[in-house]
Short mmCIF file of C-alpha atoms in Angstrom, two decimals:
data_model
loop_
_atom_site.label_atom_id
_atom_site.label_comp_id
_atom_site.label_asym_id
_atom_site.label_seq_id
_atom_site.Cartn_x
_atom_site.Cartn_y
_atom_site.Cartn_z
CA UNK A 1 107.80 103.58 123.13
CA UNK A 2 106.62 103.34 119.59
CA UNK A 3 104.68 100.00 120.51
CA UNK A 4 102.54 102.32 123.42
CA UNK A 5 102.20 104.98 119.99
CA UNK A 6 101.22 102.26 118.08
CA UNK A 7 98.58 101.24 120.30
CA UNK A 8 97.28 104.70 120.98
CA UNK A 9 97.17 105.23 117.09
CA UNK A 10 94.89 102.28 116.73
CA UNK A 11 92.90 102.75 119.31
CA UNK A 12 92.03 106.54 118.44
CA UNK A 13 91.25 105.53 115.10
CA UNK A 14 88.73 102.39 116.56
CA UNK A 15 86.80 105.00 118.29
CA UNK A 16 86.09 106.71 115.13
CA UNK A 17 85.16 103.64 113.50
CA UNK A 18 82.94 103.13 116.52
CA UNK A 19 81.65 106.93 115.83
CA UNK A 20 80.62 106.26 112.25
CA UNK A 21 79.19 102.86 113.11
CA UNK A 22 76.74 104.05 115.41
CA UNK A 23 75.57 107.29 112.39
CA UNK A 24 75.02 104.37 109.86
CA UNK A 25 72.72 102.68 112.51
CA UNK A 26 71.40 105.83 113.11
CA UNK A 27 70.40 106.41 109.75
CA UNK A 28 68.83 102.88 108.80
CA UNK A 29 66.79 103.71 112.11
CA UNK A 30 65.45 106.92 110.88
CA UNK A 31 65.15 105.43 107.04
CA UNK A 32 62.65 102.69 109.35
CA UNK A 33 60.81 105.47 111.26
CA UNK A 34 60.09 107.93 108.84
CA UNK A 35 59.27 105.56 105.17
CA UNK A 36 59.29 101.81 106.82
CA UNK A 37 62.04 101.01 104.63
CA UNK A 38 64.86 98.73 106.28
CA UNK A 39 67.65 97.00 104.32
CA UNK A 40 68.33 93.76 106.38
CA UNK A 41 71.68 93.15 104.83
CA UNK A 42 73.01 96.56 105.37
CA UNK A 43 71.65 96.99 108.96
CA UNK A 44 72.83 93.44 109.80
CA UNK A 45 76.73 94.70 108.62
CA UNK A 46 76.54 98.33 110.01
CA UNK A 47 75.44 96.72 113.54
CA UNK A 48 78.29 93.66 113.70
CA UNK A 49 80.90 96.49 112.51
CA UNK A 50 79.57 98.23 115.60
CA UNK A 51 80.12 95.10 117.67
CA UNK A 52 83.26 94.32 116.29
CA UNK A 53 84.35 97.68 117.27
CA UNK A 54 83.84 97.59 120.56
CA UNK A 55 85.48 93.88 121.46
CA UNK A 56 88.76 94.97 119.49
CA UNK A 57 88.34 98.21 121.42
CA UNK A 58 88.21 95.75 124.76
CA UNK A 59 90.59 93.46 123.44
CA UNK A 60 93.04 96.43 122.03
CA UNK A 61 96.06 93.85 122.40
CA UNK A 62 94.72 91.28 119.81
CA UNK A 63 95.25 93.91 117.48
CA UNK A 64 99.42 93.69 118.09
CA UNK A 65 99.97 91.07 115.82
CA UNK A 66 97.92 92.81 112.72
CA UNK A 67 99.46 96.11 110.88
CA UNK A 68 97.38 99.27 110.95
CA UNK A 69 97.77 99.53 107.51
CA UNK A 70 95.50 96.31 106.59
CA UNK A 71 92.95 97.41 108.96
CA UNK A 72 92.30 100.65 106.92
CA UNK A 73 92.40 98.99 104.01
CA UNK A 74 89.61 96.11 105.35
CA UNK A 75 87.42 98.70 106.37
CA UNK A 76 87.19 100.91 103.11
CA UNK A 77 87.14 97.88 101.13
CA UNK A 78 83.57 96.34 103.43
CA UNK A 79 82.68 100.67 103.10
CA UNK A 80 82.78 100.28 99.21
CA UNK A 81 81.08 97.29 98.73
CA UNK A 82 78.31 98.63 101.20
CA UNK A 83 77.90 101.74 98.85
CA UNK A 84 77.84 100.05 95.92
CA UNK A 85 75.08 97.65 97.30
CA UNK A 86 73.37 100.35 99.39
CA UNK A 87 73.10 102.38 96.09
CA UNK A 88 71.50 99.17 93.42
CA UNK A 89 69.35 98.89 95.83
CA UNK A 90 67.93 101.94 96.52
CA UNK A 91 68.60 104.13 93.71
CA UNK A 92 69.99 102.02 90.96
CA UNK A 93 68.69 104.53 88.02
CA UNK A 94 70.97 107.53 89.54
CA UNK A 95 74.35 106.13 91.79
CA UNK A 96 74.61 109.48 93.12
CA UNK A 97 77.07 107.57 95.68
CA UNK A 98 79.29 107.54 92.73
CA UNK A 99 80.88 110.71 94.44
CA UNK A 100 82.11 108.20 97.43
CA UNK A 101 84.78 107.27 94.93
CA UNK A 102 86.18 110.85 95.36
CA UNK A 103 87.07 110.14 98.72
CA UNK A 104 88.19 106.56 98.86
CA UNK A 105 91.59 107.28 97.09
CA UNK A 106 92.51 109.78 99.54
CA UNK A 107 91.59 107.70 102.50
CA UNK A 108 93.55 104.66 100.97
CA UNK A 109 96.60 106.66 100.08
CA UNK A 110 97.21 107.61 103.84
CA UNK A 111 98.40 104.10 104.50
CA UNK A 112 99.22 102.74 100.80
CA UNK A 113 102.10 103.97 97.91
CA UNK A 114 100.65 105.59 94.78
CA UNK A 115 100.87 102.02 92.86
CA UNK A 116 98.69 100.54 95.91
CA UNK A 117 96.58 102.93 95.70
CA UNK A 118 96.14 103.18 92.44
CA UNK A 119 95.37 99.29 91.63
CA UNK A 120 92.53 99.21 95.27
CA UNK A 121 90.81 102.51 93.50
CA UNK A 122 90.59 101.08 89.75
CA UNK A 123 89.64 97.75 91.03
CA UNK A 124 86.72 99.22 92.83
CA UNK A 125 85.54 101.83 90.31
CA UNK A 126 85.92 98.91 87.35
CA UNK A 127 83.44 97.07 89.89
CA UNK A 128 81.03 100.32 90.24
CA UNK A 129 80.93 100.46 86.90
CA UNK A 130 80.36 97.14 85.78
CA UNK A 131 77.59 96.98 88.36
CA UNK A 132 76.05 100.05 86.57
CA UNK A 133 76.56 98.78 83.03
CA UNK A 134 73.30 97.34 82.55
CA UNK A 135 71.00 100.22 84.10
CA UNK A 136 69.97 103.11 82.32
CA UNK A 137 71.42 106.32 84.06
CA UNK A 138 68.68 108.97 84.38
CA UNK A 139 68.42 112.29 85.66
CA UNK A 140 68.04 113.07 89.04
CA UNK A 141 63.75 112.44 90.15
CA UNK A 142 61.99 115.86 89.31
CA UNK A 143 61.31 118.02 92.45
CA UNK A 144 57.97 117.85 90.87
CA UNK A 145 57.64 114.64 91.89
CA UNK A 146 54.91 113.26 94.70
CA UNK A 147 57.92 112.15 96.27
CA UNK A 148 59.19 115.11 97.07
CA UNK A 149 60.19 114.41 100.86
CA UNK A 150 62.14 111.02 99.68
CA UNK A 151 63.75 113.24 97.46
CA UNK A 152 64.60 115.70 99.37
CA UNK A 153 65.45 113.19 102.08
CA UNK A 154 68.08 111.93 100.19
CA UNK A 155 69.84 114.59 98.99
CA UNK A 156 70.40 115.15 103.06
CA UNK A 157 71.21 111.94 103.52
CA UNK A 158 73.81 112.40 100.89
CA UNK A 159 75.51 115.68 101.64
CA UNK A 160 75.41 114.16 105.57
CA UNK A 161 77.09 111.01 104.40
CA UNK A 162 79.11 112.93 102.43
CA UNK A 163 80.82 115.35 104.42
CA UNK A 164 80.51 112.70 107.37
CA UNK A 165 82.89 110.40 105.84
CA UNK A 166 85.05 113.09 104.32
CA UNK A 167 85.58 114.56 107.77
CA UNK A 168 86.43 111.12 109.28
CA UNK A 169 89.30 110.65 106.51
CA UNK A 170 90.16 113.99 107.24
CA UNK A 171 90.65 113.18 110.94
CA UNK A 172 92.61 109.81 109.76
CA UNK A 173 95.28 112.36 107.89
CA UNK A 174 96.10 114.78 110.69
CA UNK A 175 96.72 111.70 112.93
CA UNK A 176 98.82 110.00 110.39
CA UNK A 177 100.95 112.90 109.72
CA UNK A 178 100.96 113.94 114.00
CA UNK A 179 102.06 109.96 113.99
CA UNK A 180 104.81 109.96 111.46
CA UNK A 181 106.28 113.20 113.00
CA UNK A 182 106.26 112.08 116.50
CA UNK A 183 108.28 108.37 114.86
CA UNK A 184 110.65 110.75 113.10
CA UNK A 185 111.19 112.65 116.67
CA UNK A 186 111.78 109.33 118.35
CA UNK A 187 114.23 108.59 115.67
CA UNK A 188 116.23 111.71 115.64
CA UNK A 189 116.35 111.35 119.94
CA UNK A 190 117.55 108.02 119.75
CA UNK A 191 119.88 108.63 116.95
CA UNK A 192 121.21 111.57 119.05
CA UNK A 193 121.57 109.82 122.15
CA UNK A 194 123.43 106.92 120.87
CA UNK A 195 126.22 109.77 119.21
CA UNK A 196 126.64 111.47 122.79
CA UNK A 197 126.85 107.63 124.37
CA UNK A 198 129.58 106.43 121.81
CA UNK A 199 133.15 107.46 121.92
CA UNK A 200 134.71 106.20 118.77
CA UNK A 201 138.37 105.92 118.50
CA UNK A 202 140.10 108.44 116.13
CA UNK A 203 139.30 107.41 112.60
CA UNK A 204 142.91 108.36 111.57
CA UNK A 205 144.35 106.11 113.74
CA UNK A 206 142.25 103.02 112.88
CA UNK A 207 141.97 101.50 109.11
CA UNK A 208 138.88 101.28 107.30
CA UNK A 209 138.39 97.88 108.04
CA UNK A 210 138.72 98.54 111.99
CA UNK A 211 136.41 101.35 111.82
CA UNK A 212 133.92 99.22 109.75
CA UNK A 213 134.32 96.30 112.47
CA UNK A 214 133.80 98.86 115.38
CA UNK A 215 130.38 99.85 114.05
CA UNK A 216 129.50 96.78 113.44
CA UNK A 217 129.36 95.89 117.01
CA UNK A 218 128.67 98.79 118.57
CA UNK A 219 125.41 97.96 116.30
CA UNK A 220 124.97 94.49 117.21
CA UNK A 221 125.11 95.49 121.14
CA UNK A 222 122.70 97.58 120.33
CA UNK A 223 120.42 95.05 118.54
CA UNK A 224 121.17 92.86 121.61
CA UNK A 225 119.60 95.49 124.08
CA UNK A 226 117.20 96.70 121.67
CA UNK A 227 116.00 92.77 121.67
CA UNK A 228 116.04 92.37 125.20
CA UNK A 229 114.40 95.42 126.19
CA UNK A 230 111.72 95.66 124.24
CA UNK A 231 110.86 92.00 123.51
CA UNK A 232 109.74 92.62 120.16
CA UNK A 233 110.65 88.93 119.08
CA UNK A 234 107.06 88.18 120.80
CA UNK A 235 105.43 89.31 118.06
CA UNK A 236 104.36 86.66 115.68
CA UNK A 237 104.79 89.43 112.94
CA UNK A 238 107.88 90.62 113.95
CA UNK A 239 110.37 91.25 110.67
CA UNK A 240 114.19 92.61 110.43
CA UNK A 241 112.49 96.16 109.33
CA UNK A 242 110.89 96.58 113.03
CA UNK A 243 114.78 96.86 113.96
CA UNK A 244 115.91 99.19 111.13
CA UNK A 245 113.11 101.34 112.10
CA UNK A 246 113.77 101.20 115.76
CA UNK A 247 117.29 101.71 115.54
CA UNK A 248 117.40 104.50 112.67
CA UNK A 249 120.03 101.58 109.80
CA UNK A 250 119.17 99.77 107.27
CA UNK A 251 118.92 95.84 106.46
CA UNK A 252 122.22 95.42 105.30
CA UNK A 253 124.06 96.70 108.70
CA UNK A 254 121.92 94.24 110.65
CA UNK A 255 122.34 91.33 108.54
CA UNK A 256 126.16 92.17 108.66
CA UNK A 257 125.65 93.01 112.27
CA UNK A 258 124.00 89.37 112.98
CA UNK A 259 126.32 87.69 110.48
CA UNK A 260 129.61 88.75 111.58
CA UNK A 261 129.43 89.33 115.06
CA UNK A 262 127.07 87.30 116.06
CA UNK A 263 127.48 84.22 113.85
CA UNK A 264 123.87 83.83 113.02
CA UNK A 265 120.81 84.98 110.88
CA UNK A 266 117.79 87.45 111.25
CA UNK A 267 115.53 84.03 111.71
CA UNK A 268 117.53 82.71 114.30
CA UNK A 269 118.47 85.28 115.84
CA UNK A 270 115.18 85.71 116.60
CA UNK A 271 113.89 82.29 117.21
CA UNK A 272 116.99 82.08 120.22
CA UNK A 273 114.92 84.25 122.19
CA UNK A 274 111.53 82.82 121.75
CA UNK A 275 112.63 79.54 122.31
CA UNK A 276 114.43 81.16 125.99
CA UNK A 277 110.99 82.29 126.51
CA UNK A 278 109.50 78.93 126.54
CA UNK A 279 112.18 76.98 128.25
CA UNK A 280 111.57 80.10 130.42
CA UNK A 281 107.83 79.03 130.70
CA UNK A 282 108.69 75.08 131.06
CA UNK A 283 111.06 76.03 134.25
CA UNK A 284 107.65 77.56 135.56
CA UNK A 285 105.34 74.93 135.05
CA UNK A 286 103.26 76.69 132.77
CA UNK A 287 102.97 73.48 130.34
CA UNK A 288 100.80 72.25 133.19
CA UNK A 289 98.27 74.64 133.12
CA UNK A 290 98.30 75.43 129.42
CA UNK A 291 98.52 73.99 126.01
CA UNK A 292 101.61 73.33 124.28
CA UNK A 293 99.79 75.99 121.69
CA UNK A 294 99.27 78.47 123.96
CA UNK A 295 103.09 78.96 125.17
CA UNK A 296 104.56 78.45 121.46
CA UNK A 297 102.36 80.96 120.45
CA UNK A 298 103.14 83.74 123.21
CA UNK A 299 106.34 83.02 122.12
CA UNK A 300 106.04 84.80 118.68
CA UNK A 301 105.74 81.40 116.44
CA UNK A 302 102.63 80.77 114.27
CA UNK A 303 102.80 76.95 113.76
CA UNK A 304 103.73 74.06 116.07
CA UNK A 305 105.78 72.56 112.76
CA UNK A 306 108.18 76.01 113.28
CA UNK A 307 108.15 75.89 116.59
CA UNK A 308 109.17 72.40 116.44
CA UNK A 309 111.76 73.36 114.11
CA UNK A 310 113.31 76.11 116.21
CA UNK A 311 113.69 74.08 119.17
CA UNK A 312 115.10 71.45 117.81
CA UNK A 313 117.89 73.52 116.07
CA UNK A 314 118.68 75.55 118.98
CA UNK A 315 118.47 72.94 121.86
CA UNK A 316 119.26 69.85 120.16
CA UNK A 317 116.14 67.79 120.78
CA UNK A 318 112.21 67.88 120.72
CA UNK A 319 109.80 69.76 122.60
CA UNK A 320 108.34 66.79 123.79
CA UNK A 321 111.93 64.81 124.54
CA UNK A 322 112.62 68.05 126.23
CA UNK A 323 109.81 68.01 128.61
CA UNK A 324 110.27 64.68 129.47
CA UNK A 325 113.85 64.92 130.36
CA UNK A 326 113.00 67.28 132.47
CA UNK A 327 109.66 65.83 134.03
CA UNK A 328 112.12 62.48 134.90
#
């Protein structure tokens, strides 16, 4: 369930990326049309982001193994260093896109703690401002001026840009805080559903130490058909906190939950099912058809030296011994 939300979340926000994308194009077209001015580099970046937007749009699940949290933070970090470019080069005695900084904070807050955010907004002002050190900040061109329309032209371009990007950060908070209250929902139905399943014993007639080794495996079951159910252990990024989240505990429980009842770690744990996965595979042929790569790697493991590792440990011999034993 919160892998479909997940997927939804990232996909709405793609489309908005996709949105603002096609603007920026729109904008280097009409700076082209209307004064023959064209910034290669700019036009070059707005048009792959475009591009880029729509194959991760096409190929949504490539995007499972990556957390939403870096993508926001990629894309405001390329949107800085485009404004800070964008405005050397076309305005360096005035960086009226020095109000873009406004924003930025905001937008990386959504997705980073205060300390986070703090050190990405200082580290991009301290840039700003050291690009800026050696130009000579004057006053914004007179409306005198012959170039009135450029003038005035900008100061459109600005306010558009402006209230263009704060509207799309805008959209980025009401979906973050729809998202987190929908996870909290989940959390609170599943927490509730689990009390009305479970019938614990009396806790007057059991000691502490009973009661304490009654949770603990009414908690590893659950681990075991959390697992199971939802594969999570597919992901290459999956981590002990995707199971504290799911199942409403904290890290300690499942560690003592893995430890004690089921005589194994977090790691393992999890590398016993992705290694069933590929003996699963093996028993179908698949090895014949694909790379050793490509079935470790559907697995959930990264490297061939881990996966190598894993199987070993678990089965007692090699990949390789292993698929020769059982192509003999």
């Amino acid at each position: 369930m919160l892998h479909k939300k997940r997927k939804v979340f990232i996909r709405q926000y793609l489309w908005i990326k996709l949105f603002l994308d096609l603007v920026i194009i729109l904008i280097k077209i009409l700076d082209y049309y209307f004064y023959g001015i064209i910034t290669r580099y700019n036009t070059i970046l707005a048009v792959v982001s475009f591009l880029s937007s729509l194959i991760l749009l096409w190929k949504i699940d490539f995007l499972d193994n990556f957390k939403f949290k870096h993508l926001v933070n990629f894309n405001n970090c390329v949107q800085l260093l485009l404004i800070v470019y964008n405005s050397v080069s076309k305005f360096p005695d005035f960086p009226i896109t020095l109000i873009y900084l406004i924003l930025f904070p905001i937008s990386f807050s959504y997705v980073n703690n205060f300390k986070q955010t703090f050190l990405y907004s200082a580290f991009f002002f301290i840039i700003f401002l050291f690009v800026y050190s050696g130009f000579e900040w004057n006053s914004f061109p007179s409306w005198k001026s012959k170039d009135v329309n450029t003038v005035f032209f900008l100061w459109i371009y600005n306010l558009f840009s402006l209230y263009f990007h704060f509207f799309f950060f805008l959209f980025l908070l009401t979906f973050h805080i729809y998202y987190a209250i929908e996870f909290k929902s989940v959390r609170i139905q599943n927490n509730f559903e689990q009390k009305n399943e479970t019938v614990e014993p009396e806790p007057s007639l059991l000691s502490d130490t009973e009661i304490k080794e009654d949770k603990l495996m009414i908690l590893y079951r659950r681990i075991i058909e959390y697992t199971e159910k939802n594969k999570f252990y597919l992901n290459s990024n999956a981590s002990i906190y995707d199971l504290t989240q799911s199942l409403n505990t904290n890290r300690t429980y499942i560690s003592a939950a893995l430890n004690q009842k089921g005589k194994t770690n977090f790691n393992d744990f999890i590398n016993s099912y992705r290694i069933n996965f590929v003996i699963q595979e093996f028993q179908k042929d698949i090895h014949k058809k694909y790379t050793l790569k490509v079935i470790y790697t559907s697995a959930g493991f990264v490297h061939q030296s881990q996966f190598n590792r894993a199987f070993k440990k678990i089965i007692g011999k090699s990949p390789r011994e292993y698929l020769k034993d059982i192509n003999s």
